[in-house]
mmCIF file of C-alpha atoms and ligand atoms in Angstrom:
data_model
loop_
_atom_site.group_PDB
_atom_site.id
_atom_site.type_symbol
_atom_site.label_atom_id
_atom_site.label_comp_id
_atom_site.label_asym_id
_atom_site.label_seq_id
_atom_site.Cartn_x
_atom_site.Cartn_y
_atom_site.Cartn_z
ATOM 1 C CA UNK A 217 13.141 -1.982 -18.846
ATOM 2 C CA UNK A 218 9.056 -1.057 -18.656
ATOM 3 C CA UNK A 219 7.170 -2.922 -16.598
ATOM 4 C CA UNK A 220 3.659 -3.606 -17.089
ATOM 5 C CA UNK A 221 1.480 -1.518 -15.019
ATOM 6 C CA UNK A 222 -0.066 -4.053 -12.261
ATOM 7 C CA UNK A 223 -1.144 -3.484 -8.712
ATOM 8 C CA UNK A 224 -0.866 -5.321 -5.554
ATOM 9 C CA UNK A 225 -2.236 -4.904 -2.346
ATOM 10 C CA UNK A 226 -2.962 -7.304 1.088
ATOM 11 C CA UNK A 227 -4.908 -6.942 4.054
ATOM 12 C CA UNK A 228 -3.874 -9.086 7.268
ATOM 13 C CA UNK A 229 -6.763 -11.279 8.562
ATOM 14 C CA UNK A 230 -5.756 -10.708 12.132
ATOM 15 C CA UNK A 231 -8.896 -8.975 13.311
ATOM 16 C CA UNK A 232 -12.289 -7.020 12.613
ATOM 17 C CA UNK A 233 -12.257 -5.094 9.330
ATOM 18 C CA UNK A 234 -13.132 -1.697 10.197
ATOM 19 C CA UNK A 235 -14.045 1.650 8.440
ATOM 20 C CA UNK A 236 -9.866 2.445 8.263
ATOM 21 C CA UNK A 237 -9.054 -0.714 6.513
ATOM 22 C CA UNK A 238 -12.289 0.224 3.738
ATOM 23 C CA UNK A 239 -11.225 3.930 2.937
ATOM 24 C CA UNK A 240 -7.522 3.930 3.189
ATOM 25 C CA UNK A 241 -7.512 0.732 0.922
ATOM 26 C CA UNK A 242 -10.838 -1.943 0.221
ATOM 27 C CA UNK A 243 -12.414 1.328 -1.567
ATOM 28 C CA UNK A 244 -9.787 2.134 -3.250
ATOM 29 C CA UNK A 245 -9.108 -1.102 -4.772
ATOM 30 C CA UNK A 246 -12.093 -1.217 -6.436
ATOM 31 C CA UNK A 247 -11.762 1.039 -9.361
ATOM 32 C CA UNK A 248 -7.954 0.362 -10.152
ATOM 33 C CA UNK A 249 -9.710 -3.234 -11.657
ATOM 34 C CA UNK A 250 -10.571 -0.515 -14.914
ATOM 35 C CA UNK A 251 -7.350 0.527 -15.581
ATOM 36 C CA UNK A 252 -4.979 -2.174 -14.235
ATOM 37 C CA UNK A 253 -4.428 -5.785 -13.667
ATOM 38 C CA UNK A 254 -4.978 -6.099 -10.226
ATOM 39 C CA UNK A 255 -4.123 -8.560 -7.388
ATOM 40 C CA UNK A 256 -5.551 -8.297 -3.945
ATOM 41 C CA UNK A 257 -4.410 -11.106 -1.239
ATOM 42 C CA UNK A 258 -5.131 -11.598 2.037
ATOM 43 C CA UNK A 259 -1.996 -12.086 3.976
ATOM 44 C CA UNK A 260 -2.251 -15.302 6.112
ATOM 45 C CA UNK A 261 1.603 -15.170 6.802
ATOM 46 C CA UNK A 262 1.760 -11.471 7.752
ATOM 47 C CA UNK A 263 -1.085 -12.146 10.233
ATOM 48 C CA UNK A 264 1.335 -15.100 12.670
ATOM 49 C CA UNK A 265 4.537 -13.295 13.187
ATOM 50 C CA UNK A 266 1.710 -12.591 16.378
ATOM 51 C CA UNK A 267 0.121 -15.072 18.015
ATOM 52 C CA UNK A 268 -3.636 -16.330 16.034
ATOM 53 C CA UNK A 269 -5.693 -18.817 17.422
ATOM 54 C CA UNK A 270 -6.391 -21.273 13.984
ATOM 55 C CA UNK A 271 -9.866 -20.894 14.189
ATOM 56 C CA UNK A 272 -9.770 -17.334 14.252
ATOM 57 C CA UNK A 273 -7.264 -17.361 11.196
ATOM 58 C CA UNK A 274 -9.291 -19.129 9.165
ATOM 59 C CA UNK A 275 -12.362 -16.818 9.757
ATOM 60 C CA UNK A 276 -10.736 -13.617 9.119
ATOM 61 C CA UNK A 277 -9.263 -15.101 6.537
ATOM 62 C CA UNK A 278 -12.765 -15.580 4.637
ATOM 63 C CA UNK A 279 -13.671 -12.298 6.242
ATOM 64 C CA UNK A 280 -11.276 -9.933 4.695
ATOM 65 C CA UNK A 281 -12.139 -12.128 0.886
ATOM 66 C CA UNK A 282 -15.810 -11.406 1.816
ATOM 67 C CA UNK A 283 -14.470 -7.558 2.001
ATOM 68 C CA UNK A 284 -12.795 -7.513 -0.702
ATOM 69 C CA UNK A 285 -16.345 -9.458 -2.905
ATOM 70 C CA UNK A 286 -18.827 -7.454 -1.336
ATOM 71 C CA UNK A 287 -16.590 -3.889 -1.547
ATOM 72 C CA UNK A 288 -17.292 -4.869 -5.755
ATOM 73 C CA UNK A 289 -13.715 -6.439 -6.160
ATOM 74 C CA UNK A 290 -14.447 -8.676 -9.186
ATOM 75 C CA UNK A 291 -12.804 -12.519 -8.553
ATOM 76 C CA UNK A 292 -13.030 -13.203 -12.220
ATOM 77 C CA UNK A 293 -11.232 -10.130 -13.192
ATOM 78 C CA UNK A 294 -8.772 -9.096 -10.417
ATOM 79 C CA UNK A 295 -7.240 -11.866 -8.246
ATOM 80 C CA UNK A 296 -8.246 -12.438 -5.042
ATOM 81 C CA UNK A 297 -6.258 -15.416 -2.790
ATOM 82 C CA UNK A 298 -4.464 -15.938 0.562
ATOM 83 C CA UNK A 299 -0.835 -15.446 0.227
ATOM 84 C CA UNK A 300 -0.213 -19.081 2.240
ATOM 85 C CA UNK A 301 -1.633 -20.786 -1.378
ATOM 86 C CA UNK A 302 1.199 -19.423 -3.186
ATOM 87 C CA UNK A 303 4.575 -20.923 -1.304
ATOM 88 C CA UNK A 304 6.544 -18.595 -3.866
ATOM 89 C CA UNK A 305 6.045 -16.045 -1.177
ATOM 90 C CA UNK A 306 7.988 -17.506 1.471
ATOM 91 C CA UNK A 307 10.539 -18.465 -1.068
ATOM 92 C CA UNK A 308 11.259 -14.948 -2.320
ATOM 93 C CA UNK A 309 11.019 -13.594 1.233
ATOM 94 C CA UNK A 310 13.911 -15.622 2.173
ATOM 95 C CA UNK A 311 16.330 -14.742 -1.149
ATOM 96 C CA UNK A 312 14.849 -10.810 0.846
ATOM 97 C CA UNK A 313 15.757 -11.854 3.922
ATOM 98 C CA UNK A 314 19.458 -12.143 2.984
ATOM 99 C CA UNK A 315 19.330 -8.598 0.659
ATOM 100 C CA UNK A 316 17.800 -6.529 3.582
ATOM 101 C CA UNK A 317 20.005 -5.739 6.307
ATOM 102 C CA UNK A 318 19.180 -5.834 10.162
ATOM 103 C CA UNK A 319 19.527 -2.305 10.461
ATOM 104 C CA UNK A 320 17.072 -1.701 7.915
ATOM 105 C CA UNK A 321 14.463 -3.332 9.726
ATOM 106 C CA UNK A 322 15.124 -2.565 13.415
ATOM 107 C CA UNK A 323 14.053 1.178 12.015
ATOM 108 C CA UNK A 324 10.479 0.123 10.996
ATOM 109 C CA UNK A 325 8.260 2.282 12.980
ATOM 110 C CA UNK A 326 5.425 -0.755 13.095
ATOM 111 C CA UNK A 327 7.987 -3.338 14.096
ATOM 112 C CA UNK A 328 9.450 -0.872 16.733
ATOM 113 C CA UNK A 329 5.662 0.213 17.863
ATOM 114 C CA UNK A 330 4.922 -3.555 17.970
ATOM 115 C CA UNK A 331 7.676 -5.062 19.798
ATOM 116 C CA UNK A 332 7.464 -2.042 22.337
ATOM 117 C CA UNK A 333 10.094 -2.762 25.322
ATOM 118 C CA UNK A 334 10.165 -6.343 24.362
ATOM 119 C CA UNK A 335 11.745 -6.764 21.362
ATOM 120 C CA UNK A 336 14.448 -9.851 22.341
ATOM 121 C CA UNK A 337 10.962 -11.618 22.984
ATOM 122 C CA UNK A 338 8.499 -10.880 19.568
ATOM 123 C CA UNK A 339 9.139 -13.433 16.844
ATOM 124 C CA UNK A 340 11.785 -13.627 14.461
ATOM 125 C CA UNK A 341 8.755 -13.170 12.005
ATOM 126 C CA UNK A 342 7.480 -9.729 12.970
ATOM 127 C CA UNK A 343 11.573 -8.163 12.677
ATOM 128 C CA UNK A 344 11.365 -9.814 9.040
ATOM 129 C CA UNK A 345 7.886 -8.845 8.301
ATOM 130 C CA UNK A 346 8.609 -6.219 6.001
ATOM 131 C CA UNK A 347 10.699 -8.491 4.051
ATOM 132 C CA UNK A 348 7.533 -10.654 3.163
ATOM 133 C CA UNK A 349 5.574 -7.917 2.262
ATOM 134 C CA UNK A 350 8.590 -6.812 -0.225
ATOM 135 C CA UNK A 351 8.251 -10.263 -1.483
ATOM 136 C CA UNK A 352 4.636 -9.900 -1.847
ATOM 137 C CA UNK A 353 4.719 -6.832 -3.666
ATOM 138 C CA UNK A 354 7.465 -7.719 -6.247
ATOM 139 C CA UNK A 355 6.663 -11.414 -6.884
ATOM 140 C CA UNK A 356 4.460 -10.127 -9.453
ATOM 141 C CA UNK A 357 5.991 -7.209 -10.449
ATOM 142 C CA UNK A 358 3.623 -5.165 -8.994
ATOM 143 C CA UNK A 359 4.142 -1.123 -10.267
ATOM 144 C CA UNK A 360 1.721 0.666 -8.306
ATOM 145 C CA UNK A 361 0.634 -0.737 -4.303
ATOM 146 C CA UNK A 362 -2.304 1.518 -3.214
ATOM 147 C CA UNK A 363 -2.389 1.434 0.829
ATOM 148 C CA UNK A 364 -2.765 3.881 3.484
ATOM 149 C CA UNK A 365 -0.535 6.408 5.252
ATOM 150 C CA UNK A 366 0.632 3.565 7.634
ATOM 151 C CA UNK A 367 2.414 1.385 5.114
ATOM 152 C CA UNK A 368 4.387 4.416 3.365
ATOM 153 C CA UNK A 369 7.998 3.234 5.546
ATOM 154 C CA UNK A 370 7.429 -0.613 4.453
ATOM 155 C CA UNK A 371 6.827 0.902 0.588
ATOM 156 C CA UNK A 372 10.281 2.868 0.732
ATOM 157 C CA UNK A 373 12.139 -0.531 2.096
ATOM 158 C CA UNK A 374 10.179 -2.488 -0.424
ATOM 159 C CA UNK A 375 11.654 -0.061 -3.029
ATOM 160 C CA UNK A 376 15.486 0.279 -1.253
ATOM 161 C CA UNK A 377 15.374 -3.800 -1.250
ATOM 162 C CA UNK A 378 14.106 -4.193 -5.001
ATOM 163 C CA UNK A 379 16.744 -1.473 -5.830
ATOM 164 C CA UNK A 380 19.879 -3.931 -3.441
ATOM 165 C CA UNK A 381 18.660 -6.898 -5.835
ATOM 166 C CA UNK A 382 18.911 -5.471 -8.889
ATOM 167 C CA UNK A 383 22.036 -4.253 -8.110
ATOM 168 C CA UNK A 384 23.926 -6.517 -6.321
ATOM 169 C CA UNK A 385 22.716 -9.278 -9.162
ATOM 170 C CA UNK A 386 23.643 -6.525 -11.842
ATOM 171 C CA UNK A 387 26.079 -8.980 -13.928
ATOM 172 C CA UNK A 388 23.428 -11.863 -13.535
ATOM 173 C CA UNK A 389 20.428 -10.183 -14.675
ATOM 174 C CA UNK A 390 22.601 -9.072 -17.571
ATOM 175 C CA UNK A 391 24.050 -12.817 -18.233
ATOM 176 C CA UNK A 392 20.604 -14.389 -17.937
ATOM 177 C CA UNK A 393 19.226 -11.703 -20.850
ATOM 178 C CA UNK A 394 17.655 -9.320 -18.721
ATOM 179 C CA UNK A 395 17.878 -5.996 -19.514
ATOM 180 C CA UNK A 396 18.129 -3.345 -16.731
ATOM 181 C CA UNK A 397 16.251 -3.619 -13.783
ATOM 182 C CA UNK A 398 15.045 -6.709 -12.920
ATOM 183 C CA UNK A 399 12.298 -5.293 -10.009
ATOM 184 C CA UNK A 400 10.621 -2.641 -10.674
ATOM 185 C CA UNK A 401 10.746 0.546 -8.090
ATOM 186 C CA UNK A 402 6.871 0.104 -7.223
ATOM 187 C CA UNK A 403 5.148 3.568 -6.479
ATOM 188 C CA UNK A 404 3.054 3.272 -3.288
ATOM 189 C CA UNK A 405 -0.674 4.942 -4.111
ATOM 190 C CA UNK A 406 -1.367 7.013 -1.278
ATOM 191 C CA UNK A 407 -4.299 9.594 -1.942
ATOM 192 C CA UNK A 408 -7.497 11.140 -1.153
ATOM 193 C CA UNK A 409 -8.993 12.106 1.620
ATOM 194 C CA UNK A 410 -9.009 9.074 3.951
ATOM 195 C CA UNK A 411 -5.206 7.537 3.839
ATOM 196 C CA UNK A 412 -4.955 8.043 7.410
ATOM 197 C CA UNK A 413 -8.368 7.094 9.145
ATOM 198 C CA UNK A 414 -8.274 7.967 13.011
ATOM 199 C CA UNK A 415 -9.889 6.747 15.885
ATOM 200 C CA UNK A 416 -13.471 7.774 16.454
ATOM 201 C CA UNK A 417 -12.464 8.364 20.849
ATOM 202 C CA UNK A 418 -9.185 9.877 20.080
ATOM 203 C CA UNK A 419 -8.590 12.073 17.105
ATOM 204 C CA UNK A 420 -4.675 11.694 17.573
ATOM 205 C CA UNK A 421 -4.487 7.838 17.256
ATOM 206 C CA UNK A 422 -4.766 5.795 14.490
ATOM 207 C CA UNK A 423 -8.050 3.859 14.194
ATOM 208 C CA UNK A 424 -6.766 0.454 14.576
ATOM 209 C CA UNK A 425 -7.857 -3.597 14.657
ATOM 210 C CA UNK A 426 -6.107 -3.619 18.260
ATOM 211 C CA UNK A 427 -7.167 -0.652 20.091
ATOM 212 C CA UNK A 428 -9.043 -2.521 23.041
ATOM 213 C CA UNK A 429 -12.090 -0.029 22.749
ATOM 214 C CA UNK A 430 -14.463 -1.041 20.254
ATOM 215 C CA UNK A 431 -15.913 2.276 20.356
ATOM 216 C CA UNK A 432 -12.763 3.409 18.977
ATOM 217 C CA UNK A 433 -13.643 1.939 15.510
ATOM 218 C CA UNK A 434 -16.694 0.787 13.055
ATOM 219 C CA UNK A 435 -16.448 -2.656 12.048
ATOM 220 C CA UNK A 436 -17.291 -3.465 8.502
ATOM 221 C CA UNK A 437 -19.997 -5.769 10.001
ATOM 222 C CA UNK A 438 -21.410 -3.540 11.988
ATOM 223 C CA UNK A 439 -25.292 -3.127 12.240
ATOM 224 C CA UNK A 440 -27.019 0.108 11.523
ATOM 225 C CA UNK A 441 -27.545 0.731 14.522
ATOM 226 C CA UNK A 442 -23.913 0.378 16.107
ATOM 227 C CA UNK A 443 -22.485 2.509 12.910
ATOM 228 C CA UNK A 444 -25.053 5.346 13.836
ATOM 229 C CA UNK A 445 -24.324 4.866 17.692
ATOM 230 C CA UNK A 446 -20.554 5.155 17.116
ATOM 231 C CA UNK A 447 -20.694 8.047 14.594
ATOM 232 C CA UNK A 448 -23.106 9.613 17.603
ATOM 233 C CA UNK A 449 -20.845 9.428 20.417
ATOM 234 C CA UNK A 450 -17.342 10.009 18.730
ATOM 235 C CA UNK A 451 -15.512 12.677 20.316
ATOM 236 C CA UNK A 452 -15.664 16.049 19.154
ATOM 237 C CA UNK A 453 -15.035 19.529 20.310
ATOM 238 C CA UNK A 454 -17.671 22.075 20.534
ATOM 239 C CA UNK A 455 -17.306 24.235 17.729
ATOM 240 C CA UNK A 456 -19.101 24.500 14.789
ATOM 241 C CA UNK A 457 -17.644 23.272 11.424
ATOM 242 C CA UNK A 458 -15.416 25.696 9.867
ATOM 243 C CA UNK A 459 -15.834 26.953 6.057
ATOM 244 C CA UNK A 460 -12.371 25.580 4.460
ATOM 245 C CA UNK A 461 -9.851 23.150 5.299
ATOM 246 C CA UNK A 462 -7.678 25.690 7.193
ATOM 247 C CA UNK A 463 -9.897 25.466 9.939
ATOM 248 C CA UNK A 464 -9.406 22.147 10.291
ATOM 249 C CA UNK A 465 -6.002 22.394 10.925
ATOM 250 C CA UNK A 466 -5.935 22.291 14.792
ATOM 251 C CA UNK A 467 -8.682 20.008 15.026
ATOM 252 C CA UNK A 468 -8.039 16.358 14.666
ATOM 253 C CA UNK A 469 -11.256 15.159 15.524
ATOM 254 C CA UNK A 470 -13.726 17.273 13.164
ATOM 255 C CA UNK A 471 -10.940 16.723 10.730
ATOM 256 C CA UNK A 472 -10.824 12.925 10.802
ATOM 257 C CA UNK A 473 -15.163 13.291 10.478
ATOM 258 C CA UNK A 474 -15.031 15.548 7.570
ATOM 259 C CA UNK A 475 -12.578 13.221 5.845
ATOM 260 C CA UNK A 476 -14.329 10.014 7.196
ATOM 261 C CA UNK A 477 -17.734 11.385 5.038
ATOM 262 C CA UNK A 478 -15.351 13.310 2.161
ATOM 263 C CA UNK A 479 -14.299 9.375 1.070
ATOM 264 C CA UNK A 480 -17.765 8.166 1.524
ATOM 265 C CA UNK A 481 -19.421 10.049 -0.374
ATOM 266 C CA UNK A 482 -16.536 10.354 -3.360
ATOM 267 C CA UNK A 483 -15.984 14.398 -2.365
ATOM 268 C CA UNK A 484 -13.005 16.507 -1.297
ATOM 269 C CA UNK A 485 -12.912 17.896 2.407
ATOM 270 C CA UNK A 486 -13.223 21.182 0.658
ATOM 271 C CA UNK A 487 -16.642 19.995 -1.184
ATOM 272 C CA UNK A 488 -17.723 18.892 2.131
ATOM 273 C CA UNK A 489 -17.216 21.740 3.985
ATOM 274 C CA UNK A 490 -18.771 23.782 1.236
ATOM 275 C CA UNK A 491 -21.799 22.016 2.330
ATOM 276 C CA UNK A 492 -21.409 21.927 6.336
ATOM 277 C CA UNK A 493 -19.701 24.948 6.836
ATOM 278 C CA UNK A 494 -20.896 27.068 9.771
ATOM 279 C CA UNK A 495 -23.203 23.805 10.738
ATOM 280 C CA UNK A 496 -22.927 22.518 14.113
ATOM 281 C CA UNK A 497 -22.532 18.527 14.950
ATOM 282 C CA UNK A 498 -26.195 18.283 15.760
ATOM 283 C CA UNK A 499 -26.597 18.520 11.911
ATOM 284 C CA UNK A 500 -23.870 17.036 10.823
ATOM 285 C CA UNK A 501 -23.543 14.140 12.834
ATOM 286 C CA UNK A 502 -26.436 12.406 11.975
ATOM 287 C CA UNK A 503 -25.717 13.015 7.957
ATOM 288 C CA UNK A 504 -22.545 11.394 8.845
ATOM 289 C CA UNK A 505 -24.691 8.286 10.277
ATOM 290 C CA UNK A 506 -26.658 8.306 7.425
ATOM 291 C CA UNK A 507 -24.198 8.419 4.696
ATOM 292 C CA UNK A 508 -21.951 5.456 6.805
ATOM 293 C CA UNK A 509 -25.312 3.019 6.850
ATOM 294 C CA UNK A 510 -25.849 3.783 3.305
ATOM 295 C CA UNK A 511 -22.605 2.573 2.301
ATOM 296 C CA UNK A 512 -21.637 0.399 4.858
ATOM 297 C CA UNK A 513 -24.714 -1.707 5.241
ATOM 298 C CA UNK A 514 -25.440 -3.360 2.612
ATOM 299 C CA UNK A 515 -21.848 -3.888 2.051
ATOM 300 C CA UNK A 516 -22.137 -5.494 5.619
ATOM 301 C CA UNK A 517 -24.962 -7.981 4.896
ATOM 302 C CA UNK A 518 -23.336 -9.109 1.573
ATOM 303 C CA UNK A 519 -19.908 -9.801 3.719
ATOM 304 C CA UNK A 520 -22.131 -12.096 6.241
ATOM 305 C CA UNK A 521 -23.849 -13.736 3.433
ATOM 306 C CA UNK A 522 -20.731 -14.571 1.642
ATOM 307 C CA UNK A 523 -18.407 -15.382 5.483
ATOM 308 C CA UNK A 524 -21.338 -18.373 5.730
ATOM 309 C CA UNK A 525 -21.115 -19.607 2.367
ATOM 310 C CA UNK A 526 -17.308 -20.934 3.000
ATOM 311 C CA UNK A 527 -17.500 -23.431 -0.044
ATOM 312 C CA UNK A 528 -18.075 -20.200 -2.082
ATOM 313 C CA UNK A 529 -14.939 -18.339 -0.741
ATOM 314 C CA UNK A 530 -12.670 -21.088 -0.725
ATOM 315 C CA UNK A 531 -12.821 -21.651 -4.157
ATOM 316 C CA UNK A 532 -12.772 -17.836 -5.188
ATOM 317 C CA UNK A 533 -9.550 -18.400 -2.798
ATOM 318 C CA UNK A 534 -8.044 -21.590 -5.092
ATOM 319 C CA UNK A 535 -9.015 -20.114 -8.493
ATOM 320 C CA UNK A 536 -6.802 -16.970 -6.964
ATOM 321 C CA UNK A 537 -4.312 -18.995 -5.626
ATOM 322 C CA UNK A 538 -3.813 -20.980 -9.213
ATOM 323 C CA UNK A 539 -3.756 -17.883 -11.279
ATOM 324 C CA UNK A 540 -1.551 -15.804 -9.035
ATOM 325 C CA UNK A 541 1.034 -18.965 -9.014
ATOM 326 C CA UNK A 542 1.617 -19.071 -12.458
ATOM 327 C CA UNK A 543 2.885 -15.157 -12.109
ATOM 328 C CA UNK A 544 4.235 -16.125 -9.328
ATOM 329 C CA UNK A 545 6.329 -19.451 -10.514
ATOM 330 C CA UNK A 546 7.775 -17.697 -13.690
ATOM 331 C CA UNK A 547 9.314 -14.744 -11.244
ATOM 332 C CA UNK A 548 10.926 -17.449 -9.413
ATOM 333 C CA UNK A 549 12.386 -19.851 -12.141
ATOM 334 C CA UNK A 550 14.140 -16.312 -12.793
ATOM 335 C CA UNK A 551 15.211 -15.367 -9.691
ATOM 336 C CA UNK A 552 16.348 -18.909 -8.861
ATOM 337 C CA UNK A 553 18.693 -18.432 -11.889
ATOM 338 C CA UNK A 554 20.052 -14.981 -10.839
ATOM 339 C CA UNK A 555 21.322 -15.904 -7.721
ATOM 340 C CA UNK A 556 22.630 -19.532 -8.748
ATOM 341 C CA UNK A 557 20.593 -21.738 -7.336
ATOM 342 C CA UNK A 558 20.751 -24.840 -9.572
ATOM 343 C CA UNK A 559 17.358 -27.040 -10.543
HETATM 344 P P1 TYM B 96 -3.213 -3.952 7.482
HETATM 345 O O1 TYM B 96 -3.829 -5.302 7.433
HETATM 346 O O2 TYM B 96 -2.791 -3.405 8.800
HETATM 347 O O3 TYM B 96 -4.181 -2.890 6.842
HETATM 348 C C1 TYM B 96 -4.780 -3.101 5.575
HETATM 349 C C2 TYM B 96 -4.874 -1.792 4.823
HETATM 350 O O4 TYM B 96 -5.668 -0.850 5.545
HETATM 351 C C3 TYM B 96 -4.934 0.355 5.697
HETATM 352 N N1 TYM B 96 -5.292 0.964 6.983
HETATM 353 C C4 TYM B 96 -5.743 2.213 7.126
HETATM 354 N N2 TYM B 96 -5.974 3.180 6.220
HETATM 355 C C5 TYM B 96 -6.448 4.360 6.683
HETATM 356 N N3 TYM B 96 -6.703 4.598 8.003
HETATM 357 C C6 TYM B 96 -6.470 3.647 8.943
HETATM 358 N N4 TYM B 96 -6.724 3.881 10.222
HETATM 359 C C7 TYM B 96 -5.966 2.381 8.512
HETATM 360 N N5 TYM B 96 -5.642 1.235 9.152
HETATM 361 C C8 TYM B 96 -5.217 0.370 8.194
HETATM 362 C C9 TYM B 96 -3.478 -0.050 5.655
HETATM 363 O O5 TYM B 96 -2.644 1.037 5.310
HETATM 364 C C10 TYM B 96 -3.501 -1.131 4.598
HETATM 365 O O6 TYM B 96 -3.465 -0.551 3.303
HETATM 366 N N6 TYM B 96 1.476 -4.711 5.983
HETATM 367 C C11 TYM B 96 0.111 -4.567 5.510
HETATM 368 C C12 TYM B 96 -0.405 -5.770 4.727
HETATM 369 C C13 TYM B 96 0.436 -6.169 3.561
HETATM 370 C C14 TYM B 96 0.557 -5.486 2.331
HETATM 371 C C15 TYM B 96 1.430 -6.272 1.519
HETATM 372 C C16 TYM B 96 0.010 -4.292 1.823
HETATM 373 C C17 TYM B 96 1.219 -7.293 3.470
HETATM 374 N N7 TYM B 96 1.797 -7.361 2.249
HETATM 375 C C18 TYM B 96 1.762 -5.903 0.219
HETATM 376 C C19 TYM B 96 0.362 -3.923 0.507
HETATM 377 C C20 TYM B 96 1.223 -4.715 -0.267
HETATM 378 C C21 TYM B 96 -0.792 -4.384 6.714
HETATM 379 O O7 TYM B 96 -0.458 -4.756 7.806
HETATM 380 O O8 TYM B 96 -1.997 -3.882 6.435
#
């Protein structure tokens, strides 16, 4: 069977937005509205298998749709909604919940990075996490997912549980006129220069919504002055910038910078490096600053403008919501069928 090419991707509004969360993915969405259907949700349900206060919820969940508006995400042409609108998702994740197995999920890097030393004690929700986002991903079909580097294991199980449903329904995808595959075997989008963003104090870590320094990261609402500040002070080591990627290779922290203004500004690291080669971080540094405020601010002021004008958001949110259930609904009536649920 050929699927139509469509693309889904979420965000979890369970913290600041940072510079990470806009190159490995916000950007990215953007032009995929050209070539494909796309739909882009803010994951409500992801965000409490941890603990969020309701207030906060509700903010970041208008912050990450104010991302996703003032990055140039069209509402009226992509879909834009918060996945808690749509209760097909928690429906699906449950018929995933009994195709994925245990093991599958105690191997999750995230889940085991999350839990720590404490897993008897994190909710049931963050072990079955991944079997949401499956759910997420292939209640509309979706063909292509573009994400970063961090999401690549919950891709693969997303693909090993759509590939356990169509086979362990095999006869009753057949009997209900299907033919073939009734999921498709999504292909994660994981490119460029930015797909792993790292922290600006630590070039070895992952820049991150919970790393307790905020130094560590630059919020998408940010001032000018902060971005420049951060971009200032990250850590770097003392020598100059090296003439091709190669150089880069033992040197996480001028790496992650060279990327960090390669995405910016649309380039390669190899472009870049073209330019800055043999400069030192006095002169590169503050085009770095530069190019971040150019981008980033008056992306910034258009994501404040739109956070205060809730009645604005919420209904971008509905109209979302009621387009993205239709798709939604028909995938069910199907799957409801398929595994013999009677209505
Ligand atoms: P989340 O909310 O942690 O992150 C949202 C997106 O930002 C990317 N990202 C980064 N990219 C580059 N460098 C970084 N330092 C960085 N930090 C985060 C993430 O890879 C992601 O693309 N499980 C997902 C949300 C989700 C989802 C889905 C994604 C739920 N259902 C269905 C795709 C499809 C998550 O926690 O992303």
């Amino acid at each position: 069977m050929t699927f139509t090419p469509r693309v889904f991707s979420g965000i979890q509004p369970s913290g600041d937005l940072h510079l990470g969360n806009y190159l490995g993915a916000i950007r990215r969405f953007v032009p995929l509205q050209d070539t494909h259907d796309c739909i882009y949700c803010v994951v409500d349900m992801h965000a409490i298998t941890v603990w969020q206060d309701p207030d906060d919820l509700r903010r970041a969940t208008r912050e990450v749709a104010a991302a996703y508006v003032a990055a140039g995400i069209d509402p009226k042409r992509a879909i834009i909604f918060n996945q808690s609108q749509v209760i097909q998702h928690a429906e699906l994740a449950w018929v995933f919940n009994c195709i994925a197995r245990i093991g599958w999920m105690n191997r999750m890097t995230q889940f085991k990075d999350k839990a720590g030393k404490n897993s008897e004690n994190v909710s049931l929700g963050l072990l079955a996490y991944p079997s949401l986002m499956a759910a997420d991903i292939l209640l509309y079909k979706a063909t292509h997912v573009p994400v970063g580097d961090d999401q690549k294991q919950h891709l693969e199980l997303t693909r090993d549980i759509a590939a356990k449903f169509n086979n362990d329904y095999a006869a009753s995808i057949a009997a209900q006129g299907h033919d073939g595959e009734f999921f498709p075997i999504t292909e994660p989008l994981i490119a460029g220069p930015a797909t792993r963003i790292m922290s600006l104090r630590d070039g070895t870590k992952k820049m991150s919504k919970s790393d307790p320094s905020d130094q560590s990261r630059i919020s998408l609402l940010d001032d000018a002055d902060a971005i420049a500040r951060k971009i200032r002070k990250a850590t770097t080591d003392p020598a100059e910038l090296p003439h091709d990627i190669e150089g880069l290779s033992s040197r996480p922290e001028a790496d992650n910078l060279v990327g960090i203004y390669a995405a910016l500004s649309d380039r390669t690291k190899a472009q870049v490096l073209a330019e800055f080669g043999g400069k030192g971080w006095g002169t590169f540094k503050p085009a770095l600053a530069d190019l971040a405020v150019a981008v980033l601010g008056p992306m910034g002021d258009e994501m404040r403008r739109l956070i205060e004008d809730t009645t604005t958001i919420d209904a971008i949110l509905r109209d979302g919501a009621e387009r993205a259930r239709v798709i939604a609904e028909a995938t069910m009536v199907d799957v409801r069928s398929i595994v013999g649920f009677i209505r």
